[in-house]
Amino acid sequence: PRKSGCTHRCTCHTHNWEMTFVNLKFDKTISLGLYRQMLVIRRTEEQHARSYAAGHILGACHTYIGEEAVSTGVCAHLRNDDAVCSTHRGHGHALAKGVPIREVIAELFGKVTGCSQGRGGSMHLFSPEVGMMGTSGIVGPCILQAAGAGYSFKLLQSDSVGVAFFGEGAVSNGAFHEGLTMAAKWQLPTLFVCENNLFATEIAFSTATENPEVANRAAAYGLPGVVLDGNNVETVYEVAGEAIERARSGGGPTLIECKTYRTRPHSEGMRDAGYRTQEEIDSWKKRDPIAAWGEKIIAANLADATELETINADIQSEVQEAAQFAMDSPWPDPSTIFNHLYSKTSDA
């Protein structure tokens, strides 16, 4: 149904409309909670970039800097029994879902204290106890995994939801078609979140498809689709909250397209220019989601600059402690190399 007062564009089945939402009046606890979570992701990812440059992180390292509002706004509504499935750019999703900073950093270092016990690295973060059901460098399967989680929850008659975070490049993968078809037909409690940062590695989405929009594809599958400013944590929080509540109450899946931008290279060590202009990067940096939300908090008299700086200092200290914890942690014991590869069977 149409909601009065919305500012994002929504496509629901065959109906298209423009809506205008008035700004929500969040209380201090929610506002500062969102601010803190975005800063946790930003400062942790900045530490990852430094650690990669220092040689402490081996292999690829895809940072989430610039996109923090998406995972923060969505995961703020999730419980530990909700399942999140993610991509190679999944550090922010893991942190927002509740994986401790030290376990994320230790995993990227390949240490046994990491959330995947040093076996996953940057692209394979698992923490089932908080509902982080894995990240993967293979584009697209998280869509099917989240739909599968939704199917399981429906069979169990649970009100839990499955959430998939994926980039715009994944919509050209068959998994997108299969996942949305199944979720819509069976009305699965699933949320599909496309983080459209405009580029798949170094290929502009606009050059890879004749339809550079994602949310309007939802109509073909018979489920609601919403496109919004992914750098506005308030909007993401509100729209995701409505979609998750609808899923919990049996209303089926939703596709949300969050227009956002990564302000660092596709992966650390790769070039940052040549396929996009410095002017474009700088223009998106001016739309920084954390700075914008901080200004809004101050303007609403929910906190002052000193309080926000105290939050930042506390997080900086926490991240530094976590990085030292990762450095001091042991490597996995080579004798355990075959652990977790095979299911355990009885002696009988």
CSV table of C-alpha atoms in Angstrom, one decimal:
chain,number,residue,atom,x,y,z
A,1,PRO,CA,0.0,0.0,0.0
A,2,ARG,CA,1.1,3.6,-0.6
A,3,LYS,CA,2.5,5.3,2.4
A,4,SER,CA,2.0,9.0,2.7
A,5,GLY,CA,5.0,11.2,3.2
A,6,CYS,CA,7.8,9.0,1.5
A,7,THR,CA,10.7,10.6,-0.5
A,8,HIS,CA,12.1,7.5,-2.3
A,9,ARG,CA,10.8,6.0,-5.5
A,10,CYS,CA,8.9,2.7,-5.2
A,11,THR,CA,7.8,0.1,-7.7
A,12,CYS,CA,5.3,-2.4,-6.4
A,13,HIS,CA,4.2,-5.0,-8.9
A,14,THR,CA,2.9,-2.9,-11.9
A,15,HIS,CA,2.4,0.3,-10.0
A,16,ASN,CA,5.0,3.1,-10.1
A,17,TRP,CA,4.8,6.2,-8.0
A,18,GLU,CA,6.8,9.0,-6.5
A,19,MET,CA,6.4,9.5,-2.8
A,20,THR,CA,7.6,12.1,-0.4
A,21,PHE,CA,8.6,11.1,3.2
A,22,VAL,CA,8.9,13.6,5.9
A,23,ASN,CA,12.1,13.2,8.0
A,24,LEU,CA,11.7,10.9,10.9
A,25,LYS,CA,12.4,12.2,14.4
A,26,PHE,CA,14.7,9.5,15.8
A,27,ASP,CA,15.5,9.6,19.5
A,28,LYS,CA,19.1,10.1,20.8
A,29,THR,CA,19.6,6.4,21.4
A,30,ILE,CA,18.8,5.3,17.9
A,31,SER,CA,20.5,8.3,16.3
A,32,LEU,CA,23.8,7.8,18.1
A,33,GLY,CA,23.5,4.0,17.7
A,34,LEU,CA,23.4,4.4,13.9
A,35,TYR,CA,26.3,7.0,14.1
A,36,ARG,CA,28.4,4.7,16.2
A,37,GLN,CA,27.9,1.6,14.0
A,38,MET,CA,28.8,3.5,10.8
A,39,LEU,CA,32.0,4.8,12.6
A,40,VAL,CA,32.9,1.3,13.7
A,41,ILE,CA,32.8,0.1,10.1
A,42,ARG,CA,34.7,3.1,8.8
A,43,ARG,CA,37.5,3.0,11.4
A,44,THR,CA,37.8,-0.8,11.1
A,45,GLU,CA,38.0,-0.6,7.3
A,46,GLU,CA,40.6,2.2,7.5
A,47,GLN,CA,42.6,-0.1,9.8
A,48,HIS,CA,42.3,-2.9,7.2
A,49,ALA,CA,43.7,-0.6,4.5
A,50,ARG,CA,46.7,0.2,6.7
A,51,SER,CA,47.2,-3.4,7.7
A,52,TYR,CA,47.1,-4.5,4.0
A,53,ALA,CA,49.7,-1.9,3.1
A,54,ALA,CA,51.9,-3.1,5.9
A,55,GLY,CA,51.6,-6.7,4.6
A,56,HIS,CA,49.5,-8.1,7.5
A,57,ILE,CA,46.6,-9.0,5.2
A,58,LEU,CA,47.3,-11.5,2.4
A,59,GLY,CA,45.2,-11.9,-0.6
A,60,ALA,CA,42.4,-9.6,-1.6
A,61,CYS,CA,40.8,-7.0,0.7
A,62,HIS,CA,37.7,-5.2,-0.5
A,63,THR,CA,36.8,-2.3,1.8
A,64,TYR,CA,33.3,-0.9,2.4
A,65,ILE,CA,34.3,2.7,2.9
A,66,GLY,CA,31.6,5.0,1.7
A,67,GLU,CA,28.8,2.5,1.9
A,68,GLU,CA,28.4,2.2,5.7
A,69,ALA,CA,24.8,3.6,5.8
A,70,VAL,CA,23.4,0.5,4.0
A,71,SER,CA,24.5,-2.3,6.3
A,72,THR,CA,24.0,-0.1,9.4
A,73,GLY,CA,20.4,0.9,8.4
A,74,VAL,CA,19.4,-2.6,7.5
A,75,CYS,CA,21.1,-4.6,10.3
A,76,ALA,CA,19.8,-2.3,13.0
A,77,HIS,CA,16.5,-4.2,12.7
A,78,LEU,CA,17.9,-7.7,12.7
A,79,ARG,CA,18.2,-10.2,15.5
A,80,ASN,CA,20.7,-13.0,16.0
A,81,ASP,CA,18.2,-15.5,14.6
A,82,ASP,CA,18.0,-13.6,11.3
A,83,ALA,CA,20.3,-14.8,8.6
A,84,VAL,CA,22.6,-12.5,6.6
A,85,CYS,CA,24.4,-13.7,3.5
A,86,SER,CA,27.0,-11.4,1.8
A,87,THR,CA,29.7,-10.8,-0.8
A,88,HIS,CA,33.4,-10.3,-1.1
A,89,ARG,CA,32.8,-6.7,0.2
A,90,GLY,CA,31.3,-8.1,3.4
A,91,HIS,CA,33.3,-6.7,6.4
A,92,GLY,CA,30.7,-4.0,7.0
A,93,HIS,CA,27.9,-6.5,6.9
A,94,ALA,CA,29.6,-8.7,9.5
A,95,LEU,CA,30.3,-5.8,11.8
A,96,ALA,CA,26.8,-4.4,11.5
A,97,LYS,CA,25.4,-7.9,12.2
A,98,GLY,CA,27.3,-8.1,15.5
A,99,VAL,CA,30.6,-9.9,14.7
A,100,PRO,CA,33.2,-8.3,17.2
A,101,ILE,CA,35.8,-6.0,15.6
A,102,ARG,CA,38.7,-8.1,17.0
A,103,GLU,CA,37.3,-11.3,15.3
A,104,VAL,CA,36.9,-9.6,12.0
A,105,ILE,CA,40.4,-8.1,12.0
A,106,ALA,CA,41.9,-11.4,13.3
A,107,GLU,CA,40.2,-13.3,10.5
A,108,LEU,CA,41.7,-11.0,7.8
A,109,PHE,CA,45.1,-11.6,9.4
A,110,GLY,CA,44.4,-15.4,9.1
A,111,LYS,CA,44.7,-15.9,12.9
A,112,VAL,CA,42.9,-18.7,14.9
A,113,THR,CA,41.0,-16.1,16.9
A,114,GLY,CA,39.2,-14.9,13.8
A,115,CYS,CA,35.5,-15.5,13.3
A,116,SER,CA,36.3,-18.3,10.8
A,117,GLN,CA,39.3,-19.5,12.9
A,118,GLY,CA,41.7,-18.1,10.3
A,119,ARG,CA,40.4,-20.3,7.5
A,120,GLY,CA,38.3,-17.8,5.6
A,121,GLY,CA,40.2,-14.5,5.4
A,122,SER,CA,38.7,-11.3,4.0
A,123,MET,CA,36.1,-12.9,1.8
A,124,HIS,CA,34.8,-15.7,4.0
A,125,LEU,CA,33.5,-14.3,7.3
A,126,PHE,CA,31.2,-16.7,9.2
A,127,SER,CA,29.6,-16.2,12.6
A,128,PRO,CA,26.4,-18.3,12.9
A,129,GLU,CA,25.9,-17.4,16.5
A,130,VAL,CA,25.0,-13.9,15.5
A,131,GLY,CA,23.3,-14.9,12.2
A,132,MET,CA,26.2,-14.0,9.9
A,133,MET,CA,25.9,-16.9,7.6
A,134,GLY,CA,28.8,-16.1,5.4
A,135,THR,CA,30.4,-13.9,2.8
A,136,SER,CA,31.7,-15.1,-0.5
A,137,GLY,CA,33.9,-13.9,-3.4
A,138,ILE,CA,31.5,-15.7,-5.9
A,139,VAL,CA,29.0,-13.1,-7.2
A,140,GLY,CA,25.4,-13.9,-6.7
A,141,PRO,CA,25.0,-17.0,-4.5
A,142,CYS,CA,24.2,-15.0,-1.4
A,143,ILE,CA,20.8,-14.2,-3.1
A,144,LEU,CA,20.0,-17.9,-3.2
A,145,GLN,CA,21.4,-18.5,0.3
A,146,ALA,CA,19.1,-15.8,1.8
A,147,ALA,CA,16.1,-17.2,-0.1
A,148,GLY,CA,17.0,-20.6,1.2
A,149,ALA,CA,17.1,-19.2,4.7
A,150,GLY,CA,13.7,-17.6,4.2
A,151,TYR,CA,12.4,-20.9,3.0
A,152,SER,CA,13.7,-22.7,6.1
A,153,PHE,CA,12.2,-20.1,8.3
A,154,LYS,CA,8.8,-20.4,6.6
A,155,LEU,CA,8.9,-24.2,7.0
A,156,LEU,CA,9.8,-23.8,10.7
A,157,GLN,CA,7.0,-21.2,11.1
A,158,SER,CA,9.5,-18.8,12.5
A,159,ASP,CA,9.3,-15.0,12.1
A,160,SER,CA,13.0,-14.8,11.3
A,161,VAL,CA,14.1,-13.3,8.0
A,162,GLY,CA,16.9,-14.0,5.4
A,163,VAL,CA,18.8,-11.0,4.1
A,164,ALA,CA,21.1,-10.9,1.0
A,165,PHE,CA,23.5,-8.0,0.4
A,166,PHE,CA,24.9,-7.9,-3.1
A,167,GLY,CA,26.3,-5.5,-5.7
A,168,GLU,CA,24.6,-4.3,-8.9
A,169,GLY,CA,26.8,-6.6,-10.9
A,170,ALA,CA,25.0,-9.6,-9.3
A,171,VAL,CA,21.7,-8.7,-11.0
A,172,SER,CA,23.1,-10.0,-14.3
A,173,ASN,CA,23.7,-13.4,-12.7
A,174,GLY,CA,21.2,-16.2,-13.0
A,175,ALA,CA,21.1,-16.4,-9.2
A,176,PHE,CA,19.3,-13.1,-9.1
A,177,HIS,CA,16.5,-14.4,-11.4
A,178,GLU,CA,16.2,-17.7,-9.6
A,179,GLY,CA,16.2,-16.2,-6.1
A,180,LEU,CA,13.7,-13.5,-6.7
A,181,THR,CA,11.4,-15.9,-8.6
A,182,MET,CA,11.4,-18.4,-5.8
A,183,ALA,CA,11.0,-15.8,-3.0
A,184,ALA,CA,8.1,-14.1,-4.7
A,185,LYS,CA,6.3,-17.2,-5.7
A,186,TRP,CA,6.5,-18.7,-2.2
A,187,GLN,CA,6.3,-15.4,-0.4
A,188,LEU,CA,9.5,-16.0,1.5
A,189,PRO,CA,10.5,-13.8,4.4
A,190,THR,CA,13.5,-12.4,2.6
A,191,LEU,CA,15.0,-9.0,2.0
A,192,PHE,CA,17.2,-8.5,-1.1
A,193,VAL,CA,19.5,-5.4,-0.7
A,194,CYS,CA,21.4,-4.3,-3.8
A,195,GLU,CA,24.3,-2.0,-2.9
A,196,ASN,CA,24.5,-0.2,-6.3
A,197,ASN,CA,27.9,1.5,-6.1
A,198,LEU,CA,27.9,2.0,-9.9
A,199,PHE,CA,30.9,-0.2,-10.7
A,200,ALA,CA,31.5,-3.9,-10.9
A,201,THR,CA,35.3,-4.0,-10.3
A,202,GLU,CA,36.2,-1.4,-13.0
A,203,ILE,CA,33.2,-1.8,-15.3
A,204,ALA,CA,30.4,0.8,-15.0
A,205,PHE,CA,27.0,-0.7,-14.6
A,206,SER,CA,25.6,1.7,-17.2
A,207,THR,CA,27.9,0.1,-19.8
A,208,ALA,CA,27.1,-3.5,-18.8
A,209,THR,CA,23.3,-3.3,-19.1
A,210,GLU,CA,20.7,-1.5,-21.1
A,211,ASN,CA,18.8,-1.0,-17.8
A,212,PRO,CA,21.1,0.6,-15.2
A,213,GLU,CA,18.4,0.5,-12.6
A,214,VAL,CA,17.8,-2.4,-10.2
A,215,ALA,CA,14.6,-1.7,-8.2
A,216,ASN,CA,12.4,-1.5,-11.2
A,217,ARG,CA,13.2,-5.1,-12.1
A,218,ALA,CA,11.1,-6.2,-9.1
A,219,ALA,CA,7.9,-5.6,-11.0
A,220,ALA,CA,8.8,-8.5,-13.3
A,221,TYR,CA,8.9,-10.9,-10.4
A,222,GLY,CA,5.8,-9.6,-8.6
A,223,LEU,CA,7.4,-8.2,-5.5
A,224,PRO,CA,7.9,-4.6,-4.1
A,225,GLY,CA,11.0,-2.7,-5.3
A,226,VAL,CA,12.3,0.5,-3.8
A,227,VAL,CA,15.2,2.7,-4.9
A,228,LEU,CA,16.7,5.1,-2.4
A,229,ASP,CA,19.7,7.1,-1.4
A,230,GLY,CA,22.1,4.5,0.1
A,231,ASN,CA,24.2,7.3,1.8
A,232,ASN,CA,21.2,8.4,3.9
A,233,VAL,CA,21.1,6.1,6.9
A,234,GLU,CA,17.8,7.5,8.0
A,235,THR,CA,16.1,6.5,4.8
A,236,VAL,CA,17.7,3.1,4.7
A,237,TYR,CA,16.7,2.5,8.3
A,238,GLU,CA,13.1,3.4,7.7
A,239,VAL,CA,12.6,1.5,4.4
A,240,ALA,CA,14.5,-1.6,5.6
A,241,GLY,CA,12.5,-1.6,8.8
A,242,GLU,CA,9.2,-1.6,6.9
A,243,ALA,CA,10.4,-4.4,4.6
A,244,ILE,CA,11.7,-6.5,7.5
A,245,GLU,CA,8.5,-6.1,9.5
A,246,ARG,CA,6.5,-7.0,6.4
A,247,ALA,CA,8.6,-10.1,5.9
A,248,ARG,CA,8.2,-11.2,9.6
A,249,SER,CA,4.4,-10.8,9.4
A,250,GLY,CA,4.1,-13.0,6.3
A,251,GLY,CA,4.1,-10.2,3.7
A,252,GLY,CA,6.8,-11.7,1.6
A,253,PRO,CA,10.1,-10.4,0.1
A,254,THR,CA,11.2,-6.9,-0.9
A,255,LEU,CA,14.0,-5.7,-3.2
A,256,ILE,CA,15.8,-2.5,-2.1
A,257,GLU,CA,18.3,-0.7,-4.3
A,258,CYS,CA,20.6,1.5,-2.4
A,259,LYS,CA,22.5,4.0,-4.6
A,260,THR,CA,25.9,4.4,-3.0
A,261,TYR,CA,29.6,4.6,-3.8
A,262,ARG,CA,32.9,3.1,-2.6
A,263,THR,CA,35.5,5.8,-2.3
A,264,ARG,CA,38.5,3.4,-2.3
A,265,PRO,CA,39.6,1.0,-5.1
A,266,HIS,CA,37.7,-2.1,-5.8
A,267,SER,CA,40.2,-4.0,-3.8
A,268,GLU,CA,43.3,-2.7,-1.9
A,269,GLY,CA,46.3,-2.5,-4.1
A,270,MET,CA,44.3,-1.9,-7.2
A,271,ARG,CA,44.1,1.4,-9.1
A,272,ASP,CA,41.6,4.0,-8.1
A,273,ALA,CA,41.4,6.0,-11.3
A,274,GLY,CA,41.5,5.4,-15.0
A,275,TYR,CA,38.0,3.9,-15.1
A,276,ARG,CA,36.4,6.7,-13.1
A,277,THR,CA,37.4,10.4,-12.6
A,278,GLN,CA,38.8,12.0,-9.5
A,279,GLU,CA,36.0,14.5,-9.7
A,280,GLU,CA,33.5,11.8,-9.4
A,281,ILE,CA,35.2,10.3,-6.4
A,282,ASP,CA,35.5,13.7,-4.7
A,283,SER,CA,31.9,14.5,-5.3
A,284,TRP,CA,30.8,11.3,-3.6
A,285,LYS,CA,33.2,11.9,-0.7
A,286,LYS,CA,31.3,15.1,-0.1
A,287,ARG,CA,28.2,13.0,0.4
A,288,ASP,CA,29.9,11.0,3.1
A,289,PRO,CA,27.1,9.2,5.1
A,290,ILE,CA,28.8,9.5,8.5
A,291,ALA,CA,29.5,13.2,8.2
A,292,ALA,CA,26.0,13.9,7.0
A,293,TRP,CA,24.4,12.0,9.8
A,294,GLY,CA,26.6,13.7,12.4
A,295,GLU,CA,25.6,17.1,11.1
A,296,LYS,CA,21.9,16.1,11.3
A,297,ILE,CA,22.3,14.8,14.9
A,298,ILE,CA,23.9,18.2,15.9
A,299,ALA,CA,21.2,20.2,14.1
A,300,ALA,CA,18.5,18.2,15.9
A,301,ASN,CA,20.2,19.0,19.3
A,302,LEU,CA,20.6,15.3,20.0
A,303,ALA,CA,24.3,15.7,20.7
A,304,ASP,CA,27.1,18.2,20.2
A,305,ALA,CA,30.4,18.0,18.3
A,306,THR,CA,32.3,17.1,21.5
A,307,GLU,CA,30.1,14.1,22.2
A,308,LEU,CA,30.5,12.8,18.6
A,309,GLU,CA,34.2,13.3,18.8
A,310,THR,CA,34.2,11.3,22.1
A,311,ILE,CA,32.4,8.4,20.3
A,312,ASN,CA,35.0,8.6,17.5
A,313,ALA,CA,37.9,8.5,20.0
A,314,ASP,CA,36.4,5.5,21.8
A,315,ILE,CA,36.0,3.6,18.6
A,316,GLN,CA,39.5,4.5,17.4
A,317,SER,CA,40.9,3.1,20.7
A,318,GLU,CA,38.7,-0.1,20.3
A,319,VAL,CA,39.9,-0.7,16.7
A,320,GLN,CA,43.6,-0.2,17.7
A,321,GLU,CA,43.2,-2.7,20.6
A,322,ALA,CA,41.5,-5.1,18.2
A,323,ALA,CA,44.3,-4.8,15.7
A,324,GLN,CA,46.9,-5.5,18.4
A,325,PHE,CA,44.9,-8.5,19.5
A,326,ALA,CA,45.0,-9.8,16.0
A,327,MET,CA,48.7,-9.2,15.7
A,328,ASP,CA,49.3,-11.1,19.0
A,329,SER,CA,47.0,-13.9,18.2
A,330,PRO,CA,48.5,-17.3,17.1
A,331,TRP,CA,48.3,-18.9,13.7
A,332,PRO,CA,46.1,-21.9,13.3
A,333,ASP,CA,47.8,-25.2,14.2
A,334,PRO,CA,48.8,-27.0,11.0
A,335,SER,CA,47.6,-30.3,12.5
A,336,THR,CA,44.0,-29.0,12.4
A,337,ILE,CA,44.1,-28.5,8.6
A,338,PHE,CA,41.5,-31.2,8.1
A,339,ASN,CA,39.1,-30.0,10.7
A,340,HIS,CA,35.7,-28.8,9.5
A,341,LEU,CA,36.1,-30.5,6.1
A,342,TYR,CA,34.0,-33.6,6.8
A,343,SER,CA,30.9,-34.3,8.9
A,344,LYS,CA,31.4,-36.3,12.0
A,345,THR,CA,30.0,-39.8,12.0
A,346,SER,CA,29.5,-42.2,14.9
A,347,ASP,CA,32.0,-45.0,15.5
A,348,ALA,CA,29.2,-47.6,14.9
